[in-house]
mmCIF file of C-alpha atoms in Angstrom:
data_model
loop_
_atom_site.group_PDB
_atom_site.id
_atom_site.type_symbol
_atom_site.label_atom_id
_atom_site.label_comp_id
_atom_site.label_asym_id
_atom_site.label_seq_id
_atom_site.Cartn_x
_atom_site.Cartn_y
_atom_site.Cartn_z
ATOM 1 C CA MET I 357 193.942 14.925 124.131
ATOM 2 C CA ASP I 358 190.735 15.988 122.360
ATOM 3 C CA ASN I 359 191.486 13.415 119.652
ATOM 4 C CA LEU I 360 192.065 10.540 122.110
ATOM 5 C CA PRO I 361 189.080 8.378 120.975
ATOM 6 C CA LEU I 362 190.221 8.729 117.362
ATOM 7 C CA ILE I 363 193.820 7.932 118.334
ATOM 8 C CA LEU I 364 192.773 4.744 120.136
ATOM 9 C CA LEU I 365 190.595 3.622 117.204
ATOM 10 C CA VAL I 366 193.357 4.302 114.674
ATOM 11 C CA PHE I 367 195.884 2.232 116.616
ATOM 12 C CA LEU I 368 193.398 -0.611 117.033
ATOM 13 C CA VAL I 369 192.933 -0.741 113.255
ATOM 14 C CA ALA I 370 196.677 -0.342 112.619
ATOM 15 C CA GLY I 371 197.496 -3.154 115.062
ATOM 16 C CA LEU I 372 194.941 -5.377 113.340
ATOM 17 C CA ALA I 373 196.640 -4.835 109.976
ATOM 18 C CA LYS I 374 200.051 -5.546 111.465
ATOM 19 C CA GLY I 375 198.820 -8.782 112.996
ATOM 20 C CA ILE I 376 197.402 -10.008 109.688
ATOM 21 C CA ILE I 377 200.162 -9.099 107.228
ATOM 22 C CA GLY I 378 203.142 -8.192 109.463
ATOM 23 C CA LEU I 379 203.231 -4.478 108.615
ATOM 24 C CA GLY I 380 201.030 -1.409 108.436
ATOM 25 C CA LEU I 381 201.027 0.064 111.946
ATOM 26 C CA PRO I 382 203.131 3.167 111.184
ATOM 27 C CA THR I 383 201.682 3.744 107.729
ATOM 28 C CA ILE I 384 198.046 3.472 108.807
ATOM 29 C CA SER I 385 198.475 5.403 112.055
ATOM 30 C CA ILE I 386 200.461 8.284 110.559
ATOM 31 C CA GLY I 387 198.374 8.361 107.382
ATOM 32 C CA LEU I 388 195.084 8.673 109.285
ATOM 33 C CA LEU I 389 196.285 10.849 112.162
ATOM 34 C CA ALA I 390 197.985 13.306 109.791
ATOM 35 C CA LEU I 391 194.513 14.123 108.491
ATOM 36 C CA VAL I 392 193.727 15.799 111.841
ATOM 37 C CA MET I 393 197.131 16.762 113.314
ATOM 38 C CA PRO I 394 200.683 17.720 112.215
ATOM 39 C CA PRO I 395 202.709 14.757 110.898
ATOM 40 C CA ALA I 396 205.436 15.233 113.548
ATOM 41 C CA GLU I 397 202.847 14.924 116.330
ATOM 42 C CA ALA I 398 201.378 11.823 114.657
ATOM 43 C CA ALA I 399 204.875 10.318 114.399
ATOM 44 C CA SER I 400 205.569 10.910 118.098
ATOM 45 C CA LEU I 401 202.326 9.126 119.037
ATOM 46 C CA LEU I 402 203.307 5.911 117.262
ATOM 47 C CA LEU I 403 206.662 5.471 119.046
ATOM 48 C CA LEU I 404 205.584 3.241 121.964
ATOM 49 C CA PRO I 405 203.029 1.126 120.026
ATOM 50 C CA SER I 406 205.533 0.641 117.221
ATOM 51 C CA LEU I 407 208.341 -0.287 119.630
ATOM 52 C CA ALA I 408 206.221 -2.842 121.486
ATOM 53 C CA THR I 409 204.687 -4.507 118.428
ATOM 54 C CA ASN I 410 207.992 -4.685 116.563
ATOM 55 C CA ILE I 411 209.827 -6.180 119.536
ATOM 56 C CA MET I 412 207.175 -8.908 119.504
ATOM 57 C CA GLN I 413 207.487 -9.350 115.737
ATOM 58 C CA CYS I 414 211.286 -9.510 115.490
ATOM 59 C CA ALA I 415 211.685 -12.107 118.262
ATOM 60 C CA GLY I 416 212.336 -15.616 117.006
ATOM 61 C CA PRO I 417 214.960 -18.207 116.054
ATOM 62 C CA ALA I 418 216.234 -16.292 113.019
ATOM 63 C CA LEU I 419 217.092 -13.126 114.974
ATOM 64 C CA ARG I 420 220.875 -13.614 115.149
ATOM 65 C CA PRO I 421 221.318 -14.667 111.500
ATOM 66 C CA LEU I 422 219.168 -11.729 110.407
ATOM 67 C CA LEU I 423 221.180 -9.295 112.524
ATOM 68 C CA ARG I 424 224.427 -10.580 111.004
ATOM 69 C CA ARG I 425 222.978 -10.203 107.523
ATOM 70 C CA LEU I 426 221.116 -6.898 107.880
ATOM 71 C CA TRP I 427 223.224 -4.843 110.288
ATOM 72 C CA PRO I 428 224.748 -2.496 107.640
ATOM 73 C CA MET I 429 221.273 -1.473 106.450
ATOM 74 C CA LEU I 430 219.915 -1.177 110.001
ATOM 75 C CA LEU I 431 222.840 0.980 111.128
ATOM 76 C CA ALA I 432 222.546 3.263 108.092
ATOM 77 C CA LEU I 433 218.937 4.088 109.046
ATOM 78 C CA VAL I 434 220.125 6.248 111.942
ATOM 79 C CA PRO I 435 222.097 9.033 110.179
ATOM 80 C CA GLY I 436 219.524 9.131 107.386
ATOM 81 C CA CYS I 437 216.747 9.675 109.908
ATOM 82 C CA PHE I 438 218.567 12.570 111.594
ATOM 83 C CA VAL I 439 219.159 14.227 108.215
ATOM 84 C CA GLY I 440 215.477 14.035 107.288
ATOM 85 C CA ILE I 441 213.873 14.961 110.611
ATOM 86 C CA GLY I 442 213.919 18.695 109.919
ATOM 87 C CA LEU I 443 211.397 18.254 107.098
ATOM 88 C CA LEU I 444 208.972 16.387 109.364
ATOM 89 C CA THR I 445 209.196 18.781 112.300
ATOM 90 C CA ALA I 446 208.901 21.856 110.070
ATOM 91 C CA GLY I 447 205.273 20.884 109.398
ATOM 92 C CA GLY I 448 203.213 22.764 106.851
ATOM 93 C CA PRO I 449 202.229 21.722 103.324
ATOM 94 C CA ALA I 450 205.670 20.318 102.488
ATOM 95 C CA ALA I 451 205.497 17.743 105.282
ATOM 96 C CA LEU I 452 201.994 16.686 104.249
ATOM 97 C CA GLY I 453 203.009 16.455 100.598
ATOM 98 C CA LEU I 454 206.064 14.323 101.385
ATOM 99 C CA LEU I 455 204.043 12.025 103.621
ATOM 100 C CA GLY I 456 201.329 11.662 100.988
ATOM 101 C CA GLY I 457 203.897 10.984 98.274
ATOM 102 C CA ALA I 458 205.593 8.304 100.390
ATOM 103 C CA LEU I 459 202.262 6.563 101.025
ATOM 104 C CA VAL I 460 201.304 6.690 97.344
ATOM 105 C CA ALA I 461 204.685 5.269 96.302
ATOM 106 C CA TYR I 462 204.417 2.468 98.864
ATOM 107 C CA ALA I 463 200.834 1.665 97.852
ATOM 108 C CA ALA I 464 201.774 1.601 94.155
ATOM 109 C CA TRP I 465 204.621 -0.799 94.862
ATOM 110 C CA GLY I 466 202.361 -3.006 96.992
ATOM 111 C CA LEU I 467 199.632 -3.176 94.348
ATOM 112 C CA ALA I 468 202.095 -3.881 91.544
ATOM 113 C CA ALA I 469 204.069 -6.396 93.662
ATOM 114 C CA PRO I 470 206.930 -6.608 91.139
ATOM 115 C CA PRO I 471 208.927 -9.853 91.418
ATOM 116 C CA LEU I 472 212.399 -8.807 92.534
ATOM 117 C CA GLN I 473 215.350 -11.010 93.478
ATOM 118 C CA LEU I 474 218.716 -9.575 94.483
ATOM 119 C CA SER I 475 222.000 -11.390 94.078
ATOM 120 C CA PRO I 476 224.297 -11.585 97.138
ATOM 121 C CA ARG I 477 226.588 -8.997 95.525
ATOM 122 C CA ALA I 478 223.708 -6.587 94.871
ATOM 123 C CA GLU I 479 222.502 -7.100 98.429
ATOM 124 C CA GLN I 480 225.901 -6.144 99.847
ATOM 125 C CA LEU I 481 226.265 -3.095 97.611
ATOM 126 C CA GLY I 482 222.725 -1.885 98.274
ATOM 127 C CA ALA I 483 222.514 -2.348 102.040
ATOM 128 C CA VAL I 484 223.975 1.009 103.129
ATOM 129 C CA PRO I 485 222.324 3.154 100.402
ATOM 130 C CA VAL I 486 218.953 1.517 101.111
ATOM 131 C CA GLY I 487 219.394 2.134 104.833
ATOM 132 C CA LEU I 488 220.381 5.765 104.325
ATOM 133 C CA MET I 489 217.477 6.414 101.968
ATOM 134 C CA GLY I 490 215.067 4.561 104.260
ATOM 135 C CA GLY I 491 216.251 6.618 107.222
ATOM 136 C CA LEU I 492 215.939 9.851 105.257
ATOM 137 C CA ILE I 493 212.344 9.040 104.250
ATOM 138 C CA THR I 494 211.536 7.905 107.799
ATOM 139 C CA GLY I 495 212.878 11.129 109.242
ATOM 140 C CA ALA I 496 211.111 13.301 106.672
ATOM 141 C CA THR I 497 207.717 11.546 106.756
ATOM 142 C CA GLY I 498 207.517 9.205 109.761
ATOM 143 C CA VAL I 499 206.788 6.312 107.345
ATOM 144 C CA PHE I 500 209.222 3.407 107.665
ATOM 145 C CA VAL I 501 208.622 1.471 104.484
ATOM 146 C CA MET I 502 210.356 2.779 101.351
ATOM 147 C CA PRO I 503 212.717 1.491 100.044
ATOM 148 C CA VAL I 504 213.459 -0.909 102.916
ATOM 149 C CA VAL I 505 210.379 -3.151 102.551
ATOM 150 C CA PRO I 506 210.852 -3.812 98.797
ATOM 151 C CA TRP I 507 214.573 -4.427 99.410
ATOM 152 C CA LEU I 508 213.865 -6.963 102.162
ATOM 153 C CA GLY I 509 211.258 -8.622 99.959
ATOM 154 C CA ALA I 510 213.884 -9.117 97.241
ATOM 155 C CA LEU I 511 216.320 -11.015 99.501
ATOM 156 C CA GLY I 512 214.593 -14.372 99.037
ATOM 157 C CA LEU I 513 213.777 -14.858 102.713
ATOM 158 C CA ALA I 514 211.273 -17.492 103.805
ATOM 159 C CA ARG I 515 207.889 -16.079 104.877
ATOM 160 C CA ASP I 516 208.449 -16.303 108.648
ATOM 161 C CA ALA I 517 211.993 -14.949 108.320
ATOM 162 C CA LEU I 518 210.714 -12.068 106.182
ATOM 163 C CA VAL I 519 208.080 -11.136 108.781
ATOM 164 C CA GLN I 520 210.816 -11.228 111.428
ATOM 165 C CA ALA I 521 213.168 -9.141 109.254
ATOM 166 C CA LEU I 522 210.402 -6.559 108.742
ATOM 167 C CA GLY I 523 209.914 -6.342 112.509
ATOM 168 C CA LEU I 524 213.652 -5.879 112.995
ATOM 169 C CA ALA I 525 213.853 -3.125 110.374
ATOM 170 C CA PHE I 526 210.773 -1.351 111.759
ATOM 171 C CA LEU I 527 212.195 -1.587 115.293
ATOM 172 C CA ALA I 528 215.476 0.006 114.190
ATOM 173 C CA ALA I 529 213.599 2.715 112.280
ATOM 174 C CA THR I 530 211.357 3.423 115.290
ATOM 175 C CA LEU I 531 214.360 3.806 117.591
ATOM 176 C CA ALA I 532 216.059 6.111 115.084
ATOM 177 C CA LEU I 533 212.885 8.165 114.596
ATOM 178 C CA GLY I 534 212.301 8.458 118.341
ATOM 179 C CA ALA I 535 215.861 9.644 118.918
ATOM 180 C CA ALA I 536 215.598 12.163 116.065
ATOM 181 C CA LEU I 537 212.217 13.485 117.268
ATOM 182 C CA ALA I 538 213.555 13.845 120.820
ATOM 183 C CA TRP I 539 216.642 15.633 119.488
ATOM 184 C CA ALA I 540 214.343 18.017 117.588
ATOM 185 C CA GLY I 541 212.201 18.638 120.696
ATOM 186 C CA SER I 542 209.039 17.069 119.256
ATOM 187 C CA VAL I 543 208.538 14.454 121.990
ATOM 188 C CA THR I 544 206.518 16.108 124.763
ATOM 189 C CA PRO I 545 204.861 14.809 127.964
ATOM 190 C CA ALA I 546 201.455 15.085 126.252
ATOM 191 C CA THR I 547 202.481 13.057 123.194
ATOM 192 C CA SER I 548 204.288 10.518 125.398
ATOM 193 C CA LEU I 549 201.132 9.999 127.457
ATOM 194 C CA ALA I 550 198.980 9.652 124.342
ATOM 195 C CA SER I 551 201.497 7.182 122.898
ATOM 196 C CA LEU I 552 201.312 5.136 126.104
ATOM 197 C CA LEU I 553 197.504 5.131 125.986
ATOM 198 C CA ALA I 554 197.633 4.007 122.349
ATOM 199 C CA LEU I 555 199.709 0.949 123.284
ATOM 200 C CA PRO I 556 196.867 -1.321 124.569
ATOM 201 C CA PRO I 557 194.623 -0.955 121.483
ATOM 202 C CA ALA I 558 197.622 -1.550 119.205
ATOM 203 C CA LEU I 559 198.523 -4.743 121.083
ATOM 204 C CA ILE I 560 194.900 -5.909 121.130
ATOM 205 C CA GLY I 561 194.563 -5.239 117.400
ATOM 206 C CA MET I 562 197.790 -7.118 116.673
ATOM 207 C CA ALA I 563 196.664 -10.124 118.757
ATOM 208 C CA VAL I 564 193.303 -10.234 116.961
ATOM 209 C CA GLY I 565 194.977 -9.818 113.577
ATOM 210 C CA THR I 566 197.395 -12.658 114.302
ATOM 211 C CA ARG I 567 194.452 -14.931 115.073
ATOM 212 C CA LEU I 568 192.713 -13.853 111.876
ATOM 213 C CA ARG I 569 195.810 -14.353 109.721
ATOM 214 C CA GLY I 570 194.829 -17.873 108.730
ATOM 215 C CA ARG I 571 191.141 -17.047 108.181
ATOM 216 C CA ILE I 572 191.361 -14.006 105.899
ATOM 217 C CA PRO I 573 192.973 -14.519 102.477
ATOM 218 C CA PRO I 574 196.270 -12.592 102.847
ATOM 219 C CA ALA I 575 196.274 -11.530 99.180
ATOM 220 C CA LEU I 576 192.802 -9.972 99.492
ATOM 221 C CA PHE I 577 193.602 -8.165 102.719
ATOM 222 C CA ARG I 578 196.922 -6.935 101.311
ATOM 223 C CA ARG I 579 195.184 -5.513 98.235
ATOM 224 C CA LEU I 580 192.547 -3.725 100.340
ATOM 225 C CA PHE I 581 195.293 -2.434 102.632
ATOM 226 C CA PHE I 582 197.279 -0.898 99.772
ATOM 227 C CA LEU I 583 194.174 0.538 98.124
ATOM 228 C CA ALA I 584 193.297 2.277 101.396
ATOM 229 C CA LEU I 585 196.856 3.616 101.685
ATOM 230 C CA LEU I 586 196.664 4.877 98.111
ATOM 231 C CA GLY I 587 193.529 6.870 98.932
ATOM 232 C CA ILE I 588 194.972 8.279 102.168
ATOM 233 C CA GLY I 589 198.262 9.174 100.499
ATOM 234 C CA ALA I 590 196.565 10.882 97.575
ATOM 235 C CA GLN I 591 194.460 12.941 99.977
ATOM 236 C CA LEU I 592 197.493 14.049 101.983
ATOM 237 C CA ALA I 593 199.534 14.808 98.851
ATOM 238 C CA TRP I 594 196.662 16.918 97.461
ATOM 239 C CA ARG I 595 196.440 18.866 100.734
ATOM 240 C CA GLY I 596 200.185 19.415 100.580
ATOM 241 C CA ILE I 597 200.116 20.986 97.116
ATOM 242 C CA SER I 598 196.761 22.784 97.233
#
């Protein structure tokens, strides 16, 4: 608990980002906390804040249609996560390198923002592979984003429905990651307590970010967000290979 002030500050900032652009809590929290602790410990700390904020985000009128549309991808996250969890819990340079690489890849995609549009047939064929790969990367790194976020962005969803779909995907990934971490013995009373203490600042940050959403240009904030992730990811990747 020596890092508790840092943990609380990190989750406040991560919640703020999530409130403004609908994502960023896991990536910011794990990316920053992994600079001072093992990635598996950082991943266990984000479980309760991520669960709470994503339950709030995925609630809404489009929930049932989204579940009917996305369930194959959401279900495929679970086995993928259990396959990848051994890499995260092993720790060491490999875990840091994988986490850094995942953050760099996500940041590069976010900065490039390639215009993608999937046909219904491509969506059906890609749902399970995307879910399996997303689960594998989640289990190996604790980061929930690749390739699920780009895939969801290519489905042509309206903005509010996309934010809700992101919350639903992140909720499923958090549940899968929590189950995999518990199965691997990485969820301890100490990390559970720290995760509980991190919940209020995450919720406060998300509430403030939601209020600021209409006042800060989303494109500017998104660019700054991905540039910060690029720097964090590069630092972690360098530590993993040096």
